[in-house]
CSV table of C-alpha atoms in Angstrom, one decimal:
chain,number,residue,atom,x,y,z
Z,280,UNK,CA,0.0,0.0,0.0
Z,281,UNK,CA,1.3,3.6,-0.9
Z,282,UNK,CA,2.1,5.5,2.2
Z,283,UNK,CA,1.9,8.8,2.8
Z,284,UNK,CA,4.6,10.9,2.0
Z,285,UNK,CA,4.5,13.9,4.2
Z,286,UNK,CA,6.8,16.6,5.4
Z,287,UNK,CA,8.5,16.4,8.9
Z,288,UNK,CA,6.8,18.6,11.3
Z,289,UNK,CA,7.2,21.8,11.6
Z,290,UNK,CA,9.7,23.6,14.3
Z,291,UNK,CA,7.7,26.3,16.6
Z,292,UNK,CA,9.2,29.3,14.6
Z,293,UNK,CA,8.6,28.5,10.9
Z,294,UNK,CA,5.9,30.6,8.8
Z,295,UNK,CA,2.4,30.1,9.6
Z,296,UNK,CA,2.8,29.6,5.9
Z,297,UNK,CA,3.7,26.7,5.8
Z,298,UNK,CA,2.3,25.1,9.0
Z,299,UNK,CA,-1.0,25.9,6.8
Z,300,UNK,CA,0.3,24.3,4.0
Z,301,UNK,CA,2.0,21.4,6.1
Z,302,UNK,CA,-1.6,20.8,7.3
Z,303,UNK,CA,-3.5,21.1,4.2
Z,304,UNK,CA,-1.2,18.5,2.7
Z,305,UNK,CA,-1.9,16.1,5.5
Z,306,UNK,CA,-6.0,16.9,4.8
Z,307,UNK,CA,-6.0,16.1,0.9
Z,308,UNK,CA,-3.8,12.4,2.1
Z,309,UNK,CA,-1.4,12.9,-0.1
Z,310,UNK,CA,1.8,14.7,-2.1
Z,311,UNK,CA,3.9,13.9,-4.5
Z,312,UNK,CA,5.7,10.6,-4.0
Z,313,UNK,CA,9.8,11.0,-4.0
Z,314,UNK,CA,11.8,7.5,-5.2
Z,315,UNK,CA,12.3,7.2,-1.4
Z,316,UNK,CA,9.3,8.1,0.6
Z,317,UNK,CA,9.2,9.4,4.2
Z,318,UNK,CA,6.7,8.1,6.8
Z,319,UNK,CA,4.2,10.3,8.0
Z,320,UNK,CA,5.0,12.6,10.9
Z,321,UNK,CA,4.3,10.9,14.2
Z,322,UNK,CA,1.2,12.2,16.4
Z,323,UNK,CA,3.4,13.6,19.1
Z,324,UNK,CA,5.0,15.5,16.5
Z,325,UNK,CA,1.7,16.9,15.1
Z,326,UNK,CA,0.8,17.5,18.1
Z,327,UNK,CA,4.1,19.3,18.8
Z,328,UNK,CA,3.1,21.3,15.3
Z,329,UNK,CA,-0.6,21.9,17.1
Z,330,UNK,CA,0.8,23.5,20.1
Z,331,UNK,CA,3.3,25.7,17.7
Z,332,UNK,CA,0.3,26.9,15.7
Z,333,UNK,CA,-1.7,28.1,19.3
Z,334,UNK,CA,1.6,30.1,20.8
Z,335,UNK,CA,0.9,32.2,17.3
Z,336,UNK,CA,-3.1,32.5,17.9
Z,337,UNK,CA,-2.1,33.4,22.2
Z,338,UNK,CA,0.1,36.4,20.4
Z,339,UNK,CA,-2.5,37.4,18.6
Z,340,UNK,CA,-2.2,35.7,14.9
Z,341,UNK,CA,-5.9,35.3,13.8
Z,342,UNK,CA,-4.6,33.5,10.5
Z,343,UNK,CA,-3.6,30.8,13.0
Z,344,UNK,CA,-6.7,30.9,14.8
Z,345,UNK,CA,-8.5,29.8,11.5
Z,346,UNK,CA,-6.0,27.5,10.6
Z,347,UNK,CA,-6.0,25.7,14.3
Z,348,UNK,CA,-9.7,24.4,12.8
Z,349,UNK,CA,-8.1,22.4,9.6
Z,350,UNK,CA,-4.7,21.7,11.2
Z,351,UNK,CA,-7.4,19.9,14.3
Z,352,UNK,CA,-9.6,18.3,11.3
Z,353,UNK,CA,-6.4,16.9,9.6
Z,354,UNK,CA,-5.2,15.7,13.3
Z,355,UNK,CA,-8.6,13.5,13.9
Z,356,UNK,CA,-8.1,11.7,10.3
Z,357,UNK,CA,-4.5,11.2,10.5
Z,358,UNK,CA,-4.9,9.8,14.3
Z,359,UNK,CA,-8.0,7.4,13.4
Z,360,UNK,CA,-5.9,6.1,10.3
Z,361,UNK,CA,-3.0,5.5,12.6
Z,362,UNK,CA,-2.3,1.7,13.5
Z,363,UNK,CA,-2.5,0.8,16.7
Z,364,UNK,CA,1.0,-0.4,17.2
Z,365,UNK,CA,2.0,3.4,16.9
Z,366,UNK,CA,-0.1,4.1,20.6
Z,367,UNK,CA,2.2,1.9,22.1
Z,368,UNK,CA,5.1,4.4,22.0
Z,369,UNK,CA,4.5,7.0,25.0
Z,370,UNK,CA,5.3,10.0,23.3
Z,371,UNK,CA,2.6,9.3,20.4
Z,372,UNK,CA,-0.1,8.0,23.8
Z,373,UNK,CA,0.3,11.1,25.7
Z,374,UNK,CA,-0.3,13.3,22.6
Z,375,UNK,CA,-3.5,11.5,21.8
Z,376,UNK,CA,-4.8,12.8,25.5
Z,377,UNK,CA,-2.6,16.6,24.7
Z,378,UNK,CA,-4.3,16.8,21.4
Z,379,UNK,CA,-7.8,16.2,22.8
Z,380,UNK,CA,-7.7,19.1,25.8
Z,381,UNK,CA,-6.0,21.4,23.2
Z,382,UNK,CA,-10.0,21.4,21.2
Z,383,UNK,CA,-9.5,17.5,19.3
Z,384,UNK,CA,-12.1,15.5,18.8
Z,385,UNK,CA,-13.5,12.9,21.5
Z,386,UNK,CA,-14.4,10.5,18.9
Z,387,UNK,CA,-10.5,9.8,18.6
Z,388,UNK,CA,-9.9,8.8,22.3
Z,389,UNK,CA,-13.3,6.6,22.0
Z,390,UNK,CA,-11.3,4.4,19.5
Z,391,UNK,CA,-8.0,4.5,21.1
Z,392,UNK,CA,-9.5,3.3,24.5
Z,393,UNK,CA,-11.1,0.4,22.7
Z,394,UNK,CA,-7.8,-1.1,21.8
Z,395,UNK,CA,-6.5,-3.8,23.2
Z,396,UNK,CA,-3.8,-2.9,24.0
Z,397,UNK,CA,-4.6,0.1,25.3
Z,398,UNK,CA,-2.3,2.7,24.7
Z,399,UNK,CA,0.6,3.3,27.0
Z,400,UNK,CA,-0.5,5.7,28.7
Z,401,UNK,CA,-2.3,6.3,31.9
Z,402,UNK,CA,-5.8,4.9,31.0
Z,403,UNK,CA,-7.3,7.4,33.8
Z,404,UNK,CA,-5.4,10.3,32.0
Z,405,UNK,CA,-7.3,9.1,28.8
Z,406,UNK,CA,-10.9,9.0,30.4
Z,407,UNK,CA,-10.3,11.8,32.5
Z,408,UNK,CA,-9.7,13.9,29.6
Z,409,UNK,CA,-12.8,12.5,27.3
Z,410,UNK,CA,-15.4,13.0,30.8
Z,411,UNK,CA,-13.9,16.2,31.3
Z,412,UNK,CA,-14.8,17.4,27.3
Z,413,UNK,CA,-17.6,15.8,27.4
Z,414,UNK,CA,-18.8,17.6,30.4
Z,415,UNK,CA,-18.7,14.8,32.7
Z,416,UNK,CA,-16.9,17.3,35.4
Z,417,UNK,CA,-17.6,14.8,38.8
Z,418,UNK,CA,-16.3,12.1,37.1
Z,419,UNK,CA,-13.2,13.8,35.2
Z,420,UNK,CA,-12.2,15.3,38.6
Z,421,UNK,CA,-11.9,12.1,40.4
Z,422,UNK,CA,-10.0,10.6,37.6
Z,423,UNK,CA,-7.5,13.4,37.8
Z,424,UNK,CA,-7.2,14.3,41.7
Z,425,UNK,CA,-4.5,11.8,41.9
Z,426,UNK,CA,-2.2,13.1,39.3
Z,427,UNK,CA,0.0,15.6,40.0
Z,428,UNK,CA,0.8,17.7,37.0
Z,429,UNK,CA,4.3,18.4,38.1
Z,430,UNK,CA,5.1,14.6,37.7
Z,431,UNK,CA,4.2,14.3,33.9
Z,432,UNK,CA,6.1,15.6,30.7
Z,433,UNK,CA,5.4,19.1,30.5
Z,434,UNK,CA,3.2,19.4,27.6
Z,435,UNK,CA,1.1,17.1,29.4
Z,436,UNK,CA,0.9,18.6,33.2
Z,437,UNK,CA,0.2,21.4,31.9
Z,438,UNK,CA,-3.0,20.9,30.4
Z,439,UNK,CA,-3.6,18.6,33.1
Z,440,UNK,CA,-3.3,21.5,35.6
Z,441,UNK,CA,-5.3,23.8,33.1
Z,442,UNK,CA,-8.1,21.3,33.5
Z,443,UNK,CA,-7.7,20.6,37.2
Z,444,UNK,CA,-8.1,24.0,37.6
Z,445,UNK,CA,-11.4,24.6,35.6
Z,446,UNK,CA,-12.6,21.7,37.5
Z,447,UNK,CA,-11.4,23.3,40.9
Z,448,UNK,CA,-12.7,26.9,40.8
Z,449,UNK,CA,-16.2,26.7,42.9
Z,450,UNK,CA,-15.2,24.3,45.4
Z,451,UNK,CA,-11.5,25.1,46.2
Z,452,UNK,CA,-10.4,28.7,44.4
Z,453,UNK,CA,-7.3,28.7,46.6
Z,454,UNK,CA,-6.1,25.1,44.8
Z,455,UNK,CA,-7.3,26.3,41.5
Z,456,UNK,CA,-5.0,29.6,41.6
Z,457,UNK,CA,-1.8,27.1,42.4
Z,458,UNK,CA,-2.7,24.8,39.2
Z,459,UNK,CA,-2.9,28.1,37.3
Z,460,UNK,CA,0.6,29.0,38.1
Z,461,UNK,CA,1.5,25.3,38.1
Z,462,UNK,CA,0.4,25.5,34.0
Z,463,UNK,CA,1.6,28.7,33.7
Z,464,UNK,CA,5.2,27.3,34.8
Z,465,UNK,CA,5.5,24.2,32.7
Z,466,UNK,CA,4.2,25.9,29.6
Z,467,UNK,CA,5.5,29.8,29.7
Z,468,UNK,CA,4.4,31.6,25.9
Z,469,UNK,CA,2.0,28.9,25.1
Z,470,UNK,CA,-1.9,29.4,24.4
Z,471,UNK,CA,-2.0,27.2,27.7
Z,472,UNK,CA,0.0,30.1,29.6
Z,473,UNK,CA,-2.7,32.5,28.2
Z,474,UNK,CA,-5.3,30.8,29.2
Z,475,UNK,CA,-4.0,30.3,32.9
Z,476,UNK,CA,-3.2,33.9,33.2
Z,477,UNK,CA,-6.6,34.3,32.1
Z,478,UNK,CA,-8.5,32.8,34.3
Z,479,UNK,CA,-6.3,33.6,37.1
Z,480,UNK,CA,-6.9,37.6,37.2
Z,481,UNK,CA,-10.7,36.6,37.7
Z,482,UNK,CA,-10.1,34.3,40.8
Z,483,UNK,CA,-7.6,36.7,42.7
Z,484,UNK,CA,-9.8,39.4,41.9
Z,485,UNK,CA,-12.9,37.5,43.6
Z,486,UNK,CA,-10.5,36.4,46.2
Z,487,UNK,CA,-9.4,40.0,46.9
Z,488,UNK,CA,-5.6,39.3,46.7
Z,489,UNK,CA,-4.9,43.1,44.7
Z,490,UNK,CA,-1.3,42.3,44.6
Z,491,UNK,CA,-0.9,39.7,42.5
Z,492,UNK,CA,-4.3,40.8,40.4
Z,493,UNK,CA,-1.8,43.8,39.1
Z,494,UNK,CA,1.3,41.6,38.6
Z,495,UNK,CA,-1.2,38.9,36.7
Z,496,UNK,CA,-2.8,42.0,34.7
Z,497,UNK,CA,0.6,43.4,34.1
Z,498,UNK,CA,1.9,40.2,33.1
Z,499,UNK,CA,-0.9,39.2,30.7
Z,500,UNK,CA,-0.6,42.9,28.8
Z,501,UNK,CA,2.4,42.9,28.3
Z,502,UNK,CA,3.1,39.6,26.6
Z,503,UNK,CA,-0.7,39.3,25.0
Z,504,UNK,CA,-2.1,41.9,24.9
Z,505,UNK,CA,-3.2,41.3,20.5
Z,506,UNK,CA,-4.2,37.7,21.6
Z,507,UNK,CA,-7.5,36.6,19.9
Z,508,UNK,CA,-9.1,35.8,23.7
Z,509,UNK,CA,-8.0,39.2,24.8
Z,510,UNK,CA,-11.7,40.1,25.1
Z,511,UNK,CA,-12.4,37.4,27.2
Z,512,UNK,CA,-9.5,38.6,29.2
Z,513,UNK,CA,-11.3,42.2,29.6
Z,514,UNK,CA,-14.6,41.1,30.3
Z,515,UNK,CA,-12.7,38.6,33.3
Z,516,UNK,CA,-10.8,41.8,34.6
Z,517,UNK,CA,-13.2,44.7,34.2
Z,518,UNK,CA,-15.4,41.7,36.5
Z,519,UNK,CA,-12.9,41.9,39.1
Z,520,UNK,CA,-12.8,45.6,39.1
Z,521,UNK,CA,-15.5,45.7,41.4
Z,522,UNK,CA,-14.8,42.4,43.7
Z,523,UNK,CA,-11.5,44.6,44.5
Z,524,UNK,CA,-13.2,47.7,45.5
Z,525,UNK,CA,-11.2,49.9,42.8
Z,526,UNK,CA,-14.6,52.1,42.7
Z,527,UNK,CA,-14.8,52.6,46.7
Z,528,UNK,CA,-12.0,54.5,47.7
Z,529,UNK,CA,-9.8,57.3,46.0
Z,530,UNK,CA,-6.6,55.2,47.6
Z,531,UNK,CA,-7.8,51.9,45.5
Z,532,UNK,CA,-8.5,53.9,42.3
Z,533,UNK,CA,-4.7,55.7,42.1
Z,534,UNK,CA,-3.2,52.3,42.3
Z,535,UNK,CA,-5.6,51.4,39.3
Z,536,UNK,CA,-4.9,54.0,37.2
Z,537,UNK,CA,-1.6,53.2,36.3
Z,538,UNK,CA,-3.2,49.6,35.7
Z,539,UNK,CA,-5.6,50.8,32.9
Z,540,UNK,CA,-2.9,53.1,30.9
Z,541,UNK,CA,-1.4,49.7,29.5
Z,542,UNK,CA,-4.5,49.4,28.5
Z,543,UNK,CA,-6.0,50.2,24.3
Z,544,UNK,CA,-8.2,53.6,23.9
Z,545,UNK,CA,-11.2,51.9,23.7
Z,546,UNK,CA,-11.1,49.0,26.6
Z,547,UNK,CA,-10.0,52.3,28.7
Z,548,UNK,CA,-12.7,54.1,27.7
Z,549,UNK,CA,-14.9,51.0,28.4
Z,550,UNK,CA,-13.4,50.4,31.9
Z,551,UNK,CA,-13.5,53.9,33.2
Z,552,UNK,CA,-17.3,53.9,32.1
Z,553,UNK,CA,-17.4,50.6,34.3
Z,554,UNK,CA,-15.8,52.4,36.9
Z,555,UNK,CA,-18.2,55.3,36.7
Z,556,UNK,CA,-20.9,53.2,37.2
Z,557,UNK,CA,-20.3,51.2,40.4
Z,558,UNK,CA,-19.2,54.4,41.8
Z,559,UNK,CA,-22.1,56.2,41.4
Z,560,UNK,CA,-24.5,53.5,42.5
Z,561,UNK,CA,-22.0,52.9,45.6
Z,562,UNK,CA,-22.0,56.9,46.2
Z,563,UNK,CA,-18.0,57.5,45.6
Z,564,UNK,CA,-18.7,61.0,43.9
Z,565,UNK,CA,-15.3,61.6,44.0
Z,566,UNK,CA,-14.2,58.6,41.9
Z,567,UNK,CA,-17.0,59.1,39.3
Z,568,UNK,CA,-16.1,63.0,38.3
Z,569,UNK,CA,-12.4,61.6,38.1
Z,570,UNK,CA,-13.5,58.6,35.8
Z,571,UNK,CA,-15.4,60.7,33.8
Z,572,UNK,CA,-12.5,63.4,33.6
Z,573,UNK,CA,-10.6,60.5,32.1
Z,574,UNK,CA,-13.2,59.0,29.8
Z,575,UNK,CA,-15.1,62.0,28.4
Z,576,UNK,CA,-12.0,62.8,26.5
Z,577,UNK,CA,-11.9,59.1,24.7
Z,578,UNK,CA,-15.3,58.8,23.6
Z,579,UNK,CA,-16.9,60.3,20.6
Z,580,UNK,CA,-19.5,62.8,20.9
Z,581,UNK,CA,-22.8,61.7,19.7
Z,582,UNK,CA,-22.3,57.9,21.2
Z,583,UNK,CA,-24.0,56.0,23.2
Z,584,UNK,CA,-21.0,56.1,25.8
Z,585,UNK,CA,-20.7,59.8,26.1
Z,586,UNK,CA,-24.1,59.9,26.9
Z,587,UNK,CA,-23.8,58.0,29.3
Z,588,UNK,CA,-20.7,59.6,30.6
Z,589,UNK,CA,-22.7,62.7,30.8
Z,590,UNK,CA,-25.4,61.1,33.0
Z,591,UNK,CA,-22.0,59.5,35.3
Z,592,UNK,CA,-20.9,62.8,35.4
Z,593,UNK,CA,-24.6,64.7,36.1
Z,594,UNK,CA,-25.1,62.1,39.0
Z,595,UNK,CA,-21.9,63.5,40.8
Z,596,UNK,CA,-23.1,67.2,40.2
Z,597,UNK,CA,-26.0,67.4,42.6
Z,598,UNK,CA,-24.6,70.0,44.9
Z,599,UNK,CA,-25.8,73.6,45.0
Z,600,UNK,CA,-23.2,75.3,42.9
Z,601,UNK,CA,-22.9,72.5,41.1
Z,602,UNK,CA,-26.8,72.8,39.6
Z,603,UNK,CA,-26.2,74.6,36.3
Z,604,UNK,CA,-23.8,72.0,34.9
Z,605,UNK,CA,-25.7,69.1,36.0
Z,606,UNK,CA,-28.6,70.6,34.5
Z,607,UNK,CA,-27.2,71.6,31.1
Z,608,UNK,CA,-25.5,68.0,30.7
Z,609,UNK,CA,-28.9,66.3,31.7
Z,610,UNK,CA,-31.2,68.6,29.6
Z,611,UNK,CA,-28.3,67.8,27.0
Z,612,UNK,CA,-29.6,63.5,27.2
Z,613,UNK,CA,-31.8,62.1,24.7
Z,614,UNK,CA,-34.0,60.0,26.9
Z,615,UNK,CA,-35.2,57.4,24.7
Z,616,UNK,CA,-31.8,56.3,24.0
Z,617,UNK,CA,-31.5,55.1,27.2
Z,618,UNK,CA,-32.3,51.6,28.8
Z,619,UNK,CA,-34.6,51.4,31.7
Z,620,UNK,CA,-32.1,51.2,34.5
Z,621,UNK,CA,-30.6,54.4,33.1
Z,622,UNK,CA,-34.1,56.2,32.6
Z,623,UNK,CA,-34.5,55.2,36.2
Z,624,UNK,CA,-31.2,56.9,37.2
Z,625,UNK,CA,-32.0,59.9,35.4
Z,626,UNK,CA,-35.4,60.4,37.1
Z,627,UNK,CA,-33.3,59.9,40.5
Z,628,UNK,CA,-31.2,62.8,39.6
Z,629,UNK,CA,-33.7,65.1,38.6
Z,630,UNK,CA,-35.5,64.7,42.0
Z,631,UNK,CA,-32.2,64.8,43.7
Z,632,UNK,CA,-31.1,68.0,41.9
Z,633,UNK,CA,-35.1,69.9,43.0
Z,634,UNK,CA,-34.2,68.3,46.6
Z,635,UNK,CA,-30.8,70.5,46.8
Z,636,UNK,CA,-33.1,73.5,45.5
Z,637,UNK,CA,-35.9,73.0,47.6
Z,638,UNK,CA,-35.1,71.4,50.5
Z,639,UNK,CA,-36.7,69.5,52.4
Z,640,UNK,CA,-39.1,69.5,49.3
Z,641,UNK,CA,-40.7,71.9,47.1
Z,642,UNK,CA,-43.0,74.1,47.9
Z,643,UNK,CA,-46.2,73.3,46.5
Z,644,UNK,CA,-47.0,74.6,43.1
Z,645,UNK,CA,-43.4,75.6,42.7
Z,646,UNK,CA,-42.7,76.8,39.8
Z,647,UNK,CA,-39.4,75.8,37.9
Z,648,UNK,CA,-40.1,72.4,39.3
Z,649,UNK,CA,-37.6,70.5,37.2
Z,650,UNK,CA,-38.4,67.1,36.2
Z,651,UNK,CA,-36.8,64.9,32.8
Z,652,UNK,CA,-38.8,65.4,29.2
Z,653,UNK,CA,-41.6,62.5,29.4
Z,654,UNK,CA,-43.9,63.8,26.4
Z,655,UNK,CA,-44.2,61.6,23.5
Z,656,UNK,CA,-43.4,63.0,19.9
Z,657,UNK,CA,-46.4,63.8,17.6
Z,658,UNK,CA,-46.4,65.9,14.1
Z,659,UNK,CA,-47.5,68.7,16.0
Z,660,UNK,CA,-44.8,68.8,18.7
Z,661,UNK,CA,-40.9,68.1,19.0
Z,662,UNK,CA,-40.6,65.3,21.5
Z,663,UNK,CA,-38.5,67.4,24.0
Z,664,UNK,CA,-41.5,69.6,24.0
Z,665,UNK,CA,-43.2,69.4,27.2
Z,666,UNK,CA,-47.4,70.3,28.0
Z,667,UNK,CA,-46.5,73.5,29.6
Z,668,UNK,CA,-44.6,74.4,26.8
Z,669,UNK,CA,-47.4,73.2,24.4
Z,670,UNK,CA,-50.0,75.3,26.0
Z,671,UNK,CA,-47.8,78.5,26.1
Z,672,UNK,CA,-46.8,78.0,22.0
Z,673,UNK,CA,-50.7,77.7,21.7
Z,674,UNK,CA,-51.3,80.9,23.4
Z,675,UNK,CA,-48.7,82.7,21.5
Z,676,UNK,CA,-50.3,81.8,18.4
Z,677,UNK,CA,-53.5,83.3,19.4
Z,678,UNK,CA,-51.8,86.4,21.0
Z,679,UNK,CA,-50.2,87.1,17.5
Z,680,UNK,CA,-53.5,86.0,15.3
Z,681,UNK,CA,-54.8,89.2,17.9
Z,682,UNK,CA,-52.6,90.9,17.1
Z,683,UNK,CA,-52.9,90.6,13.1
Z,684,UNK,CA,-56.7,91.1,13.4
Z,685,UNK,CA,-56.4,94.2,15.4
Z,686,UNK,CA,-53.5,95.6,12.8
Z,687,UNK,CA,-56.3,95.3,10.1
Z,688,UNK,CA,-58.8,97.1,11.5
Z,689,UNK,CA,-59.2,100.2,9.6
């Protein structure tokens, strides 16, 4: 039978180029046939080609990302084809279980634990892994609480200890945090190390340990900040933001600041906004006229966010010679642009604002009340047009259609 004639695999730093074309080669079965033919790359070596092609997606190569999906495809076809003599090595056994936590398919571990033999590997490492992909977390946990990640070859502990932690983090943070940096330290600038930081800014930041949140943060933008999960890696830290009290005190919020500059314009913009927010609701008036200060000048007038940057800021404004500015910046707000639980903190303001100008309350039949724009648009009338102002346009009109009779009156 013809084998396959494919190229060796590829060594972490050559072209994406070619680990594409590597991989699309594999997927068609086939090349062109020298007069003395090559075997085909072992799995631990594809697997070694995998785990190149996801250090370029963690740095932020979205070609790679889109070839990880054929180079993963080619993987399952090349592994099922494989004869079962080749699981007997160790190297090629603990890829099979490396290549199914790095996003392979289960149906390949299936077969491979229905060989007899079975292949030399740990066969709790191999059922572990296909429980744990397959969502069987109770069961992939006790098949993996005995290994310690430390103990196996690298590339294996540390998607071990990647897992382990995943399977750790609502009934023992603490032990989840150590397999992080346990992964993180058997797999430095690998999409595994990515991941780990990840996931760890989120659980120090719940557990409150601000320390190492900053070194994790700093550590994370610094070497990834273009990867293709650095979104998921802003939604995790603007979600510790407020587990760390950055919005409750002016003391937390200076060490924060020089945080968010490593930051891009827009997750900046996105995170002082955050900031903002909790503050206001929490009462730290201090912290939202500074946030604001910061954001206003990053967001683009007309936007969603600097309206809501004006009603931040109006919020902080409700002092007595503070009334004219919170007053032009709220009169400024188009209401229906806003979702309920802002509509709801604009109504707030306004009666906070006639509280500072009337206390205890107004007066009865105050006029100059002030109160948002509630009047709903019609041909006849702008929709900031209020009744009041309705009924005094009307009377205009008939004051001047007076006055034109009168004028004609000989």
């Amino acid at each position: 039978m013809r084998r396959l004639h494919v190229p060796r695999a590829t060594p972490a730093r050559t072209p994406l180029v070619a680990l594409i074309a590597f991989w699309l080669l594999a997927a068609f079965g086939y090349c062109a046939a020298s007069a003395s033919e090559e075997a085909a790359p072992a799995p631990f070596e594809m697997v070694r080609s995998l785990q190149a092609l996801q250090g370029q997606v963690a740095h932020g190569n979205s070609q790679a990302h889109t070839a990880q999906r054929v180079l993963l495809k080619s993987m399952r076809a090349a592994f099922e084809a494989a004869d079962p003599e080749v699981w007997q090595d160790p190297r090629n056994a603990r890829a099979a279980v490396v290549y199914l936590l790095s996003g392979g398919h289960p149906a390949v571990m299936v077969k491979l634990l229905g060989y007899d033999p079975k292949p030399a590997v740990d066969e709790r490492l191999m059922r572990g892994a296909l429980a744990y992909i397959e969502g069987r977390a109770d069961e992939a946990r006790t098949l993996f609480e005995d290994f310690d990640p430390l103990s196996l070859e690298p590339g294996l502990g540390g998607q071990v200890a990647l897992v382990r932690a995943a399977l750790l983090v609502h009934d023992d943070p603490a032990e989840a945090i150590r397999m992080l940096d346990v992964a993180r330290l058997l797999m430095p600038g690998t999409l595994v190390e990515e991941a780990a930081l990840r996931r760890e800014v989120f659980l120090v930041g719940k557990l409150g340990d601000l320390e190492k949140f900053q070194s994790l943060s700093l550590n994370y933008l610094r070497r990834y900040r273009g990867s293709v999960y650095g979104g998921d890696f802003r939604r995790r830290f603007a979600a510790a933001l407020d587990s760390l009290g950055f919005a409750d005190s002016a003391t937390r919020f200076a060490l924060l600041e020089s945080l968010l500059a490593e930051f891009d314009i827009d997750s900046r913009r996105t995170l002082y906004i955050a900031l903002a927010h909790h503050a206001l609701v929490k009462g730290q008036l201090e912290i939202v006229r500074k946030a604001t200060d910061i954001a206003t000048p990053l967001a683009m007038a007309g936007t969603d966010e600097a309206l809501r940057l004006k009603l931040y800021r109006a919020g902080a404004l409700i002092g007595k010679d503070d009334v004219k500015e919170a007053l032009s910046l709220l009169w400024s707000i188009d209401r229906k642009r806003l979702d309920p639980e802002e509509t709801e903190l604009l109504d707030a303001i306004f009666a906070r604002i006639n509280q500072v100008r009337y206390w205890p309350d107004p007066p009865k039949g105050t006029n100059g009340s002030l109160s948002p724009v509630t009047v709903t648009a019609t041909p006849d009338a702008p929709s900031w047009e209020t009744p009041l102002m309705k009924r005094a346009g009307s009377d205009i009109d008939d004051a001047k259609a007076d006055l034109e009779k009168a004028t004609r009156r000989p």
